[in-house]
Each structure stands twice: as structure tokens, then as C-alpha cells.
Short mmCIF file of C-alpha atoms in Angstrom, two decimals:
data_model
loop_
_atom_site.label_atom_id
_atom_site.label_comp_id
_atom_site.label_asym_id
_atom_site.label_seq_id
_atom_site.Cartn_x
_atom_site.Cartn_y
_atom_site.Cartn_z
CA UNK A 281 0.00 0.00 0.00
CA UNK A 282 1.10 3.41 -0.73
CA UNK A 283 1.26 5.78 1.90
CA UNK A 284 0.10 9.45 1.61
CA UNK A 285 3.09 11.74 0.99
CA UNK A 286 1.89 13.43 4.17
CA UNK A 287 2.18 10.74 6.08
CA UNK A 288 5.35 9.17 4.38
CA UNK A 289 7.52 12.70 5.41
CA UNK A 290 5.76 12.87 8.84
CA UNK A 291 6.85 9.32 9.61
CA UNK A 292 10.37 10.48 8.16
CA UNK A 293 10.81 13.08 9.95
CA UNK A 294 9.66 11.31 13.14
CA UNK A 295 12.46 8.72 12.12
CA UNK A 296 15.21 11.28 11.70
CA UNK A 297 14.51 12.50 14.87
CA UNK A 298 14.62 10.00 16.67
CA UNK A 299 17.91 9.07 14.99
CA UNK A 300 19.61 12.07 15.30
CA UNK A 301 18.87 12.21 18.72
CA UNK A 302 20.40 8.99 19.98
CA UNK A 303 23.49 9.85 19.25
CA UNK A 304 25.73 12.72 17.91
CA UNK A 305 28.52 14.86 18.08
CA UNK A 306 29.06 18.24 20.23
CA UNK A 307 31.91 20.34 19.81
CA UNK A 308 32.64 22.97 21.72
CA UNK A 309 34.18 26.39 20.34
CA UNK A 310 34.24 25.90 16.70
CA UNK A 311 30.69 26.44 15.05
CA UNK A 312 32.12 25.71 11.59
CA UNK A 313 33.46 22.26 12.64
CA UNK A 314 30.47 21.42 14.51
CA UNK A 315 28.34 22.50 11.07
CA UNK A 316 31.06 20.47 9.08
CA UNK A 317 31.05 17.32 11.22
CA UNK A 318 27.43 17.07 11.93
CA UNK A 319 26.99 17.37 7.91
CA UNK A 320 29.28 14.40 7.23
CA UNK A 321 26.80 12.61 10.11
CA UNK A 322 23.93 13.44 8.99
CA UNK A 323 24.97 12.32 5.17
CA UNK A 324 25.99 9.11 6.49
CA UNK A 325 22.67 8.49 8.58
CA UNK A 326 20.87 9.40 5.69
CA UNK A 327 22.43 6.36 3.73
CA UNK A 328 21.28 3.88 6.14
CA UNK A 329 19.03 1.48 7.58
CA UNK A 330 19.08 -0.80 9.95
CA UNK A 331 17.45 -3.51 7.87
CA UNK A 332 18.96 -2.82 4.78
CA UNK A 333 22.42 -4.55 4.18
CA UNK A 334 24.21 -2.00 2.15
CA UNK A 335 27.45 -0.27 2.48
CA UNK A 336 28.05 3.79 2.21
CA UNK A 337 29.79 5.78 -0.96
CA UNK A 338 32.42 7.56 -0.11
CA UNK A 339 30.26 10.57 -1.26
CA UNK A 340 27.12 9.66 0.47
CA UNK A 341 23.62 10.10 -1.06
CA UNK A 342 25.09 13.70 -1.65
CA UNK A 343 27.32 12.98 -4.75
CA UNK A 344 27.56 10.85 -7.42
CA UNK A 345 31.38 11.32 -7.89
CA UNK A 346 31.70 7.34 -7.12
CA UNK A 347 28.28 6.29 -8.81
CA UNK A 348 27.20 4.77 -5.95
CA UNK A 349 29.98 2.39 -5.75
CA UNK A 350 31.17 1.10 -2.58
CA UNK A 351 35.00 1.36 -1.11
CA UNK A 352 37.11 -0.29 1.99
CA UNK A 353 37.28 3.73 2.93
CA UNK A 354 34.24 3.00 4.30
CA UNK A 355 35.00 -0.04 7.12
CA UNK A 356 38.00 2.78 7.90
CA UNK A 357 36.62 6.47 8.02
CA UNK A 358 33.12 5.89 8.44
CA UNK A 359 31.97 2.87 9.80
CA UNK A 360 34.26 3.69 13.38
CA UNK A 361 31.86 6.62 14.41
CA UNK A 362 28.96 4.87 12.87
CA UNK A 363 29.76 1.56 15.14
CA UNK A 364 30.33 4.17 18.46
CA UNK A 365 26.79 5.94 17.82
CA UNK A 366 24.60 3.81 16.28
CA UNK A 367 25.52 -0.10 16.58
CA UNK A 368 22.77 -1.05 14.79
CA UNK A 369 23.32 0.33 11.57
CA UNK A 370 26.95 -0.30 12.29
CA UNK A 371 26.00 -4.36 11.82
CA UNK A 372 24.46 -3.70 8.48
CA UNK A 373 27.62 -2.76 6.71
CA UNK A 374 29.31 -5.58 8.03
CA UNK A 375 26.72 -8.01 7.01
CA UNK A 376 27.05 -6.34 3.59
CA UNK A 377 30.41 -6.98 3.54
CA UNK A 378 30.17 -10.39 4.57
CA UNK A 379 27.17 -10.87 2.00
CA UNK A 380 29.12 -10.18 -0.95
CA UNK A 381 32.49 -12.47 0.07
CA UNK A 382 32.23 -15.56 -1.66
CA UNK A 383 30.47 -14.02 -4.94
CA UNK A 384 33.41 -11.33 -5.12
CA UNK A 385 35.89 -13.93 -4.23
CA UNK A 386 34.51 -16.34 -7.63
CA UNK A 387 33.80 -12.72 -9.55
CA UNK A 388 37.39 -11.68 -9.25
CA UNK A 389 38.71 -15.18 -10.22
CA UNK A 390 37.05 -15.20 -13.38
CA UNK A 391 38.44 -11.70 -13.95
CA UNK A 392 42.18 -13.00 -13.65
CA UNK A 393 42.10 -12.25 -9.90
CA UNK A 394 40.80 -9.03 -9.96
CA UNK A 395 39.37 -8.31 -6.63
CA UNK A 396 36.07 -6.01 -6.98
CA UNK A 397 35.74 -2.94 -5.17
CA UNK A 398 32.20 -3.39 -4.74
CA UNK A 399 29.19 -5.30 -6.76
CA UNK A 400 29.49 -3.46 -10.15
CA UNK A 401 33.16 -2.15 -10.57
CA UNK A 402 36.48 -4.31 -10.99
CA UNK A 403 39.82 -3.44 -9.98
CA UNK A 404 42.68 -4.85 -10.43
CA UNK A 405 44.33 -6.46 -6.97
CA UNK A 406 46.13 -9.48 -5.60
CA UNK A 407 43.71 -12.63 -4.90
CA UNK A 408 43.84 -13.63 -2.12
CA UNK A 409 43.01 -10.37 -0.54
CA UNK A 410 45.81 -8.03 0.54
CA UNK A 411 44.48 -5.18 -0.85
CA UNK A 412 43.24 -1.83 2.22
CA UNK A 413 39.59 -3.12 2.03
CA UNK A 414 40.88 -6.50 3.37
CA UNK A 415 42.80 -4.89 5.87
CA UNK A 416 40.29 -2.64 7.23
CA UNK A 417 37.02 -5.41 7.35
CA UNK A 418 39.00 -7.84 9.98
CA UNK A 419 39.34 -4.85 12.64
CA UNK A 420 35.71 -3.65 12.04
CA UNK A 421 34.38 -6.98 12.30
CA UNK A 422 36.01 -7.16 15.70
CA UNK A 423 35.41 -3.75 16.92
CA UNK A 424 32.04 -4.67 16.58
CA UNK A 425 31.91 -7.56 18.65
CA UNK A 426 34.16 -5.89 21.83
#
């Protein structure tokens, strides 16, 4: 069923709030870092849900520099404040991640070992996996769990 538009953006909004809310970031002294850093938050909330098992662009839902693609930069810059404020959604980019291992593992095989970055784009790395993504989902796996 489709929802009224009024009611879809009330129920958003309600959603956002209650988001934003349960966790953030103050700081003190510096309005235009505050403005800056709660931007980059806020663009990274925005690209989530808890019961969604996707991964962030590097440019959020705010660019389209990387065509959506996904990037180990993510499991290193922004999954570490996403796992501190807001577990929940931190467990749905791992579970992406984890998701995708075996088909990117046979993908990249087939492509002369070329590990892909994410589901669409190939690059060419080492198999097995030395390569910063691979280096970066070990530590956020276990960050998670302690």
C-alpha cells in the first residue's frame, strides 16, 4: 500500500529524529566544525538502515562522484563513528560486507584475480586479498563484537 506523501515525510521526519537524537557529536568552540562534522553525520545516517544490508559511498547520497559504488574507505573512516553511535546500523555494513564475500571472491577469479571494489566495478588487486579493504574489514568486524 502506498502511503500518503503526508504521512510518508511525517513518519520520516519522526524517524530522523529520533535518529539524530540517539546519538551525535558536540563540539565545543568551533561552530564551523560542529556544522562540518554534523553534515558528514547526517549524510551518512541518511544512507542507512538498519534492515537494509548496504554499504556507504564515499560521497554519500550527496554525490555521485563514485556512482554509488562502494570502497574499503568505508570499514576505515566511516563505519568507526557509525559503530560508536549507532551499533545497529553499524551491523548492516558488516553483514554487507560479509554478503558479498564468496560471490566477489569467484567474480574476481574469473576476472584473472581481480578483486572487486564493490558489486558493479572491478579493480585490479592481488587474490587472495591483501588489498586496504581486506585490511580494514578484519578490525571492524572485531570492533564490533568488543
Amino acid at each position: 500500500a502506498v502511503e500518503k506523501t503526508d504521512d510518508l515525510f511525517s513518519s520520516h521526519i519522526i524517524e530522523m529524529d529520533t535518529l539524530w537524537n540517539n546519538g551525535g557529536i558536540e563540539i565545543e568552540g568551533n561552530i564551523e566544525l560542529g556544522r562540518i562534522v554534523n553534515a558528514s553525520l547526517y549524510y551518512i545516517l541518511s544512507s542507512q538502515r538498519e534492515d537494509w544490508t548496504w554499504s556507504l559511498s564515499p560521497g554519500s547520497l550527496a554525490s555521485n562522484s563514485y556512482n554509488g559504488h562502494t570502497f574499503w574507505d568505508c570499514e576505515t573512516w566511516m563505519y568507526p563513528p557509525v559503530l560508536l553511535l549507532h551499533s545497529n546500523l553499524a551491523r548492516s555494513l558488516l553483514d554487507y560486507r560479509f554478503k558479498l564475500i564468496d560471490g566477489s571472491e569467484i567474480k574476481a577469479r574469473s576476472y584473472n584475480n581481480c578483486l572487486p571494489d564493490d558489486r558493479h566495478i572491478y579493480n585490479c588487486f592481488v587474490w587472495p586479498p591483501v588489498a586496504s579493504f581486506w585490511n580494514s574489514l578484519p578490525p571492524a568486524t572485531q570492533n564490533y563484537y568488543y
